[in-house]
Amino acid sequence: MRETPRAEPPQPRPHRAFAHTTGALGSGTPHGSDGRPPHTPRGARQPVPGDRPGTTPPVPGLSAVFWALVTLAVVTWQVLVHGPLARLDERLSRSLVDSVPRGLSEAASDLGSMPVALPVLAAALAYAAWRGRRLAALYAGLAMAAVPLLVVPLKEWTARPGPLEPWAHGYYPSGHTATAMVAYFGAAFLLSRRLVPVAAVLTAVTGTGLILRGYHWPLDVLASLCLGLLILRVSSSCTRRSCG
């Protein structure tokens, strides 16, 4: 009885490469048959010269920006026509003013003043520039410069009187709230994302103090929060594009 002939192992054909062969010069790195190196993993980010990797500020989502625009438009319209939302806002404010000691609400509202908020941002700008993040510092500074450019025309246009000074005009929106939000969040973006909750608390305390002290209506503060979000969105987007 004849033995069944054994199958010969396949012989490699000339000019034919197997997939997943080792890399050039025996590096052991797998690659495709065309000799290309493996793909860079998704999400890998190359550091940018003069910047630290992963330090670009978070950009607010488009949905948040959309609702901020809608809220700002609706609130501004209600203030202009003195609609039901503005009248409800005034009744709410009267029940809140002086519900806490004035010294406490005064101290809280001062967090949004220029002498307090600007030095914090200036220190963060100097630190970012020293670490080579000059573009990020530039955009954060421009964001702060945009606050009065946007707030002052809105104050002139709406000419809303104040809770404790009905004879005065120009309370909508709140400049202190916008200043606090852009300064503290801008500083947090430049220094460390771990400081973002601190920036949120400082901004919330500022707005609450302004309402409880009677310096602003609640809708004044809400509008400034929306405006600050839009400013930070533009600033963060510019920083991300510049830093790759």
mmCIF file of C-alpha atoms in Angstrom:
data_model
loop_
_atom_site.group_PDB
_atom_site.id
_atom_site.type_symbol
_atom_site.label_atom_id
_atom_site.label_comp_id
_atom_site.label_asym_id
_atom_site.label_seq_id
_atom_site.Cartn_x
_atom_site.Cartn_y
_atom_site.Cartn_z
ATOM 1 C CA MET A 1 0.000 0.000 0.000
ATOM 2 C CA ARG A 2 1.445 3.304 -1.038
ATOM 3 C CA GLU A 3 1.782 6.134 1.381
ATOM 4 C CA THR A 4 -0.300 9.205 0.755
ATOM 5 C CA PRO A 5 2.109 11.880 -0.377
ATOM 6 C CA ARG A 6 2.568 14.615 2.161
ATOM 7 C CA ALA A 7 1.451 18.082 1.173
ATOM 8 C CA GLU A 8 4.357 20.365 0.661
ATOM 9 C CA PRO A 9 4.266 23.616 2.604
ATOM 10 C CA PRO A 10 3.428 26.596 0.408
ATOM 11 C CA GLN A 11 6.471 28.304 -0.949
ATOM 12 C CA PRO A 12 6.551 32.073 -0.942
ATOM 13 C CA ARG A 13 6.217 33.489 -4.382
ATOM 14 C CA PRO A 14 8.742 36.026 -5.507
ATOM 15 C CA HIS A 15 7.695 39.661 -5.340
ATOM 16 C CA ARG A 16 4.764 38.782 -3.022
ATOM 17 C CA ALA A 17 4.663 40.016 0.584
ATOM 18 C CA PHE A 18 2.570 38.592 3.375
ATOM 19 C CA ALA A 19 0.405 40.900 5.444
ATOM 20 C CA HIS A 20 1.574 41.769 8.938
ATOM 21 C CA THR A 21 5.218 41.115 8.209
ATOM 22 C CA THR A 22 7.738 42.740 10.439
ATOM 23 C CA GLY A 23 8.814 46.259 9.748
ATOM 24 C CA ALA A 24 11.870 47.398 7.952
ATOM 25 C CA LEU A 25 15.224 46.267 9.252
ATOM 26 C CA GLY A 26 13.592 43.766 11.597
ATOM 27 C CA SER A 27 12.024 46.405 13.776
ATOM 28 C CA GLY A 28 9.153 44.093 14.649
ATOM 29 C CA THR A 29 6.619 46.769 13.839
ATOM 30 C CA PRO A 30 3.684 45.366 11.829
ATOM 31 C CA HIS A 31 2.602 47.152 8.706
ATOM 32 C CA GLY A 32 0.578 46.496 5.586
ATOM 33 C CA SER A 33 1.833 44.863 2.439
ATOM 34 C CA ASP A 34 2.582 48.232 0.901
ATOM 35 C CA GLY A 35 5.199 49.028 3.508
ATOM 36 C CA ARG A 36 3.264 51.911 5.117
ATOM 37 C CA PRO A 37 3.750 52.501 8.825
ATOM 38 C CA PRO A 38 0.814 51.863 11.144
ATOM 39 C CA HIS A 39 -1.793 54.586 11.456
ATOM 40 C CA THR A 40 -1.529 57.103 14.251
ATOM 41 C CA PRO A 41 -4.150 56.237 16.876
ATOM 42 C CA ARG A 42 -7.235 58.394 16.769
ATOM 43 C CA GLY A 43 -7.204 61.266 19.161
ATOM 44 C CA ALA A 44 -3.434 61.529 19.283
ATOM 45 C CA ARG A 45 -2.444 65.164 19.486
ATOM 46 C CA GLN A 46 0.936 66.466 18.637
ATOM 47 C CA PRO A 47 2.231 69.198 20.909
ATOM 48 C CA VAL A 48 2.311 72.633 19.396
ATOM 49 C CA PRO A 49 5.541 74.607 19.643
ATOM 50 C CA GLY A 50 5.268 77.094 22.475
ATOM 51 C CA ASP A 51 2.246 75.351 23.959
ATOM 52 C CA ARG A 52 1.647 72.441 26.254
ATOM 53 C CA PRO A 53 -0.367 69.529 24.790
ATOM 54 C CA GLY A 54 -3.930 69.232 25.967
ATOM 55 C CA THR A 55 -4.178 72.713 27.475
ATOM 56 C CA THR A 56 -6.562 74.341 25.008
ATOM 57 C CA PRO A 57 -9.701 75.515 26.798
ATOM 58 C CA PRO A 58 -12.946 73.562 26.509
ATOM 59 C CA VAL A 59 -15.330 74.974 23.950
ATOM 60 C CA PRO A 60 -19.000 75.272 24.964
ATOM 61 C CA GLY A 61 -21.173 72.997 22.831
ATOM 62 C CA LEU A 62 -23.151 74.348 19.921
ATOM 63 C CA SER A 63 -26.417 73.489 21.670
ATOM 64 C CA ALA A 64 -25.406 75.617 24.665
ATOM 65 C CA VAL A 65 -24.490 78.489 22.359
ATOM 66 C CA PHE A 66 -27.805 78.181 20.512
ATOM 67 C CA TRP A 67 -29.858 78.308 23.695
ATOM 68 C CA ALA A 68 -27.771 81.173 25.004
ATOM 69 C CA LEU A 69 -28.578 83.156 21.852
ATOM 70 C CA VAL A 70 -32.287 82.297 22.090
ATOM 71 C CA THR A 71 -32.441 83.209 25.777
ATOM 72 C CA LEU A 72 -30.603 86.472 25.236
ATOM 73 C CA ALA A 73 -32.904 87.436 22.362
ATOM 74 C CA VAL A 74 -36.113 86.591 24.263
ATOM 75 C CA VAL A 75 -35.045 88.331 27.467
ATOM 76 C CA THR A 76 -33.915 91.446 25.593
ATOM 77 C CA TRP A 77 -37.231 91.589 23.749
ATOM 78 C CA GLN A 78 -39.185 91.265 27.008
ATOM 79 C CA VAL A 79 -37.158 94.026 28.631
ATOM 80 C CA LEU A 80 -37.676 96.340 25.662
ATOM 81 C CA VAL A 81 -41.468 95.872 25.564
ATOM 82 C CA HIS A 82 -41.799 95.436 29.353
ATOM 83 C CA GLY A 83 -43.556 92.137 28.738
ATOM 84 C CA PRO A 84 -44.878 89.600 31.249
ATOM 85 C CA LEU A 85 -41.460 88.039 31.758
ATOM 86 C CA ALA A 86 -39.971 91.425 32.690
ATOM 87 C CA ARG A 87 -42.858 92.158 35.067
ATOM 88 C CA LEU A 88 -42.422 88.764 36.733
ATOM 89 C CA ASP A 89 -38.708 89.509 36.994
ATOM 90 C CA GLU A 90 -39.442 92.736 38.852
ATOM 91 C CA ARG A 91 -41.789 91.055 41.313
ATOM 92 C CA LEU A 92 -39.195 88.358 41.994
ATOM 93 C CA SER A 93 -36.495 90.952 42.548
ATOM 94 C CA ARG A 94 -38.565 92.871 45.122
ATOM 95 C CA SER A 95 -38.951 89.690 47.163
ATOM 96 C CA LEU A 96 -35.202 88.998 47.082
ATOM 97 C CA VAL A 97 -33.609 92.397 47.675
ATOM 98 C CA ASP A 98 -32.134 92.726 51.179
ATOM 99 C CA SER A 99 -33.115 89.144 52.083
ATOM 100 C CA VAL A 100 -29.539 88.749 53.371
ATOM 101 C CA PRO A 101 -27.346 91.263 55.218
ATOM 102 C CA ARG A 102 -26.215 94.039 52.890
ATOM 103 C CA GLY A 103 -22.579 93.623 53.818
ATOM 104 C CA LEU A 104 -22.665 90.040 52.556
ATOM 105 C CA SER A 105 -24.405 90.827 49.276
ATOM 106 C CA GLU A 106 -22.161 93.850 48.775
ATOM 107 C CA ALA A 107 -19.015 91.750 49.173
ATOM 108 C CA ALA A 108 -20.364 89.140 46.763
ATOM 109 C CA SER A 109 -21.246 91.700 44.112
ATOM 110 C CA ASP A 110 -17.773 93.258 44.366
ATOM 111 C CA LEU A 111 -16.291 90.057 42.904
ATOM 112 C CA GLY A 112 -17.411 91.335 39.522
ATOM 113 C CA SER A 113 -15.833 94.762 39.863
ATOM 114 C CA MET A 114 -12.849 95.760 37.748
ATOM 115 C CA PRO A 115 -10.430 96.202 40.704
ATOM 116 C CA VAL A 116 -11.101 92.604 41.792
ATOM 117 C CA ALA A 117 -11.670 90.604 38.607
ATOM 118 C CA LEU A 118 -9.139 92.215 36.289
ATOM 119 C CA PRO A 119 -6.042 91.590 38.455
ATOM 120 C CA VAL A 120 -6.972 87.890 38.578
ATOM 121 C CA LEU A 121 -7.140 87.714 34.793
ATOM 122 C CA ALA A 122 -4.001 89.838 34.397
ATOM 123 C CA ALA A 123 -2.022 87.426 36.591
ATOM 124 C CA ALA A 124 -3.247 84.495 34.510
ATOM 125 C CA LEU A 125 -2.360 86.316 31.292
ATOM 126 C CA ALA A 126 1.172 86.968 32.548
ATOM 127 C CA TYR A 127 1.610 83.350 33.609
ATOM 128 C CA ALA A 128 0.353 82.013 30.251
ATOM 129 C CA ALA A 129 2.642 84.356 28.336
ATOM 130 C CA TRP A 130 5.603 83.297 30.492
ATOM 131 C CA ARG A 131 4.823 79.636 29.713
ATOM 132 C CA GLY A 132 4.793 80.413 25.979
ATOM 133 C CA ARG A 133 1.015 80.386 25.521
ATOM 134 C CA ARG A 134 0.912 83.884 24.096
ATOM 135 C CA LEU A 135 -1.947 83.312 21.649
ATOM 136 C CA ALA A 136 -4.175 81.883 24.369
ATOM 137 C CA ALA A 137 -3.358 84.879 26.562
ATOM 138 C CA LEU A 138 -4.083 87.256 23.685
ATOM 139 C CA TYR A 139 -7.522 85.789 23.023
ATOM 140 C CA ALA A 140 -8.395 85.800 26.722
ATOM 141 C CA GLY A 141 -7.463 89.482 26.891
ATOM 142 C CA LEU A 142 -9.514 90.252 23.782
ATOM 143 C CA ALA A 143 -12.480 88.441 25.328
ATOM 144 C CA MET A 144 -12.354 90.765 28.312
ATOM 145 C CA ALA A 145 -12.053 93.793 26.030
ATOM 146 C CA ALA A 146 -15.212 92.621 24.232
ATOM 147 C CA VAL A 147 -17.305 92.825 27.421
ATOM 148 C CA PRO A 148 -17.773 96.629 27.515
ATOM 149 C CA LEU A 149 -18.010 96.763 23.715
ATOM 150 C CA LEU A 150 -21.107 94.554 23.894
ATOM 151 C CA VAL A 151 -22.582 95.500 27.270
ATOM 152 C CA VAL A 152 -22.526 99.292 26.929
ATOM 153 C CA PRO A 153 -24.547 99.454 23.662
ATOM 154 C CA LEU A 154 -27.129 97.069 25.136
ATOM 155 C CA LYS A 155 -27.427 99.263 28.220
ATOM 156 C CA GLU A 156 -27.958 102.331 26.046
ATOM 157 C CA TRP A 157 -30.481 100.562 23.817
ATOM 158 C CA THR A 158 -32.656 99.008 26.533
ATOM 159 C CA ALA A 159 -32.339 101.867 29.075
ATOM 160 C CA ARG A 160 -33.745 99.699 31.830
ATOM 161 C CA PRO A 161 -34.109 101.347 35.257
ATOM 162 C CA GLY A 162 -32.599 99.750 38.355
ATOM 163 C CA PRO A 163 -34.424 97.993 41.209
ATOM 164 C CA LEU A 164 -33.440 100.628 43.770
ATOM 165 C CA GLU A 165 -32.987 103.542 41.357
ATOM 166 C CA PRO A 166 -36.039 103.741 39.055
ATOM 167 C CA TRP A 167 -34.945 107.207 37.893
ATOM 168 C CA ALA A 168 -31.651 105.848 36.521
ATOM 169 C CA HIS A 169 -31.198 103.881 33.311
ATOM 170 C CA GLY A 170 -28.721 101.410 31.860
ATOM 171 C CA TYR A 171 -28.983 98.351 34.109
ATOM 172 C CA TYR A 172 -29.508 95.714 31.433
ATOM 173 C CA PRO A 173 -27.396 93.631 31.092
ATOM 174 C CA SER A 174 -25.162 93.381 34.149
ATOM 175 C CA GLY A 175 -21.614 94.464 33.394
ATOM 176 C CA HIS A 176 -20.337 93.083 36.705
ATOM 177 C CA THR A 177 -21.665 89.605 35.921
ATOM 178 C CA ALA A 178 -20.154 89.541 32.439
ATOM 179 C CA THR A 179 -16.851 90.839 33.792
ATOM 180 C CA ALA A 180 -16.724 88.168 36.484
ATOM 181 C CA MET A 181 -17.601 85.354 34.081
ATOM 182 C CA VAL A 182 -15.103 86.247 31.371
ATOM 183 C CA ALA A 183 -12.310 87.100 33.844
ATOM 184 C CA TYR A 184 -12.606 84.063 36.090
ATOM 185 C CA PHE A 185 -13.293 81.509 33.366
ATOM 186 C CA GLY A 186 -10.574 83.047 31.219
ATOM 187 C CA ALA A 187 -8.111 82.714 34.089
ATOM 188 C CA ALA A 188 -9.183 79.118 34.699
ATOM 189 C CA PHE A 189 -8.712 78.210 31.030
ATOM 190 C CA LEU A 190 -5.206 79.662 31.106
ATOM 191 C CA LEU A 191 -4.098 78.131 34.400
ATOM 192 C CA SER A 192 -5.823 74.785 34.846
ATOM 193 C CA ARG A 193 -9.147 73.187 33.952
ATOM 194 C CA ARG A 194 -9.419 72.122 37.573
ATOM 195 C CA LEU A 195 -10.169 75.771 38.346
ATOM 196 C CA VAL A 196 -13.264 75.857 36.115
ATOM 197 C CA PRO A 197 -15.609 74.912 39.015
ATOM 198 C CA VAL A 198 -14.036 77.714 41.059
ATOM 199 C CA ALA A 199 -14.727 80.148 38.222
ATOM 200 C CA ALA A 200 -18.339 78.949 38.078
ATOM 201 C CA VAL A 201 -18.791 79.482 41.815
ATOM 202 C CA LEU A 202 -17.266 82.974 41.730
ATOM 203 C CA THR A 203 -19.497 83.955 38.810
ATOM 204 C CA ALA A 204 -22.611 82.571 40.511
ATOM 205 C CA VAL A 205 -21.759 84.350 43.780
ATOM 206 C CA THR A 206 -21.273 87.617 41.896
ATOM 207 C CA GLY A 207 -24.623 87.403 40.130
ATOM 208 C CA THR A 208 -26.444 86.371 43.290
ATOM 209 C CA GLY A 209 -24.912 89.232 45.252
ATOM 210 C CA LEU A 210 -25.961 91.752 42.610
ATOM 211 C CA ILE A 211 -29.566 90.528 42.783
ATOM 212 C CA LEU A 212 -29.767 90.352 46.582
ATOM 213 C CA ARG A 213 -28.197 93.785 46.990
ATOM 214 C CA GLY A 214 -30.647 95.307 44.505
ATOM 215 C CA TYR A 215 -28.032 96.405 41.993
ATOM 216 C CA HIS A 216 -29.586 94.359 39.181
ATOM 217 C CA TRP A 217 -32.746 92.518 38.248
ATOM 218 C CA PRO A 218 -32.437 88.722 37.857
ATOM 219 C CA LEU A 219 -32.898 88.998 34.079
ATOM 220 C CA ASP A 220 -29.975 91.433 33.907
ATOM 221 C CA VAL A 221 -27.763 88.735 35.375
ATOM 222 C CA LEU A 222 -29.209 85.973 33.186
ATOM 223 C CA ALA A 223 -28.595 87.991 30.038
ATOM 224 C CA SER A 224 -24.987 88.622 31.042
ATOM 225 C CA LEU A 225 -24.414 84.921 31.649
ATOM 226 C CA CYS A 226 -25.621 84.218 28.112
ATOM 227 C CA LEU A 227 -23.445 87.001 26.744
ATOM 228 C CA GLY A 228 -20.418 85.740 28.667
ATOM 229 C CA LEU A 229 -20.955 82.236 27.300
ATOM 230 C CA LEU A 230 -20.960 83.566 23.744
ATOM 231 C CA ILE A 231 -17.774 85.565 24.337
ATOM 232 C CA LEU A 232 -16.015 82.562 25.863
ATOM 233 C CA ARG A 233 -17.150 80.382 22.971
ATOM 234 C CA VAL A 234 -15.559 82.683 20.410
ATOM 235 C CA SER A 235 -12.380 83.079 22.463
ATOM 236 C CA SER A 236 -12.018 79.328 23.042
ATOM 237 C CA SER A 237 -12.661 78.511 19.381
ATOM 238 C CA CYS A 238 -9.983 80.981 18.268
ATOM 239 C CA THR A 239 -7.521 79.501 20.760
ATOM 240 C CA ARG A 240 -8.181 75.944 19.573
ATOM 241 C CA ARG A 241 -7.741 76.862 15.917
ATOM 242 C CA SER A 242 -4.515 78.708 16.641
ATOM 243 C CA CYS A 243 -3.084 75.923 18.797
ATOM 244 C CA GLY A 244 -3.936 73.141 16.348
#
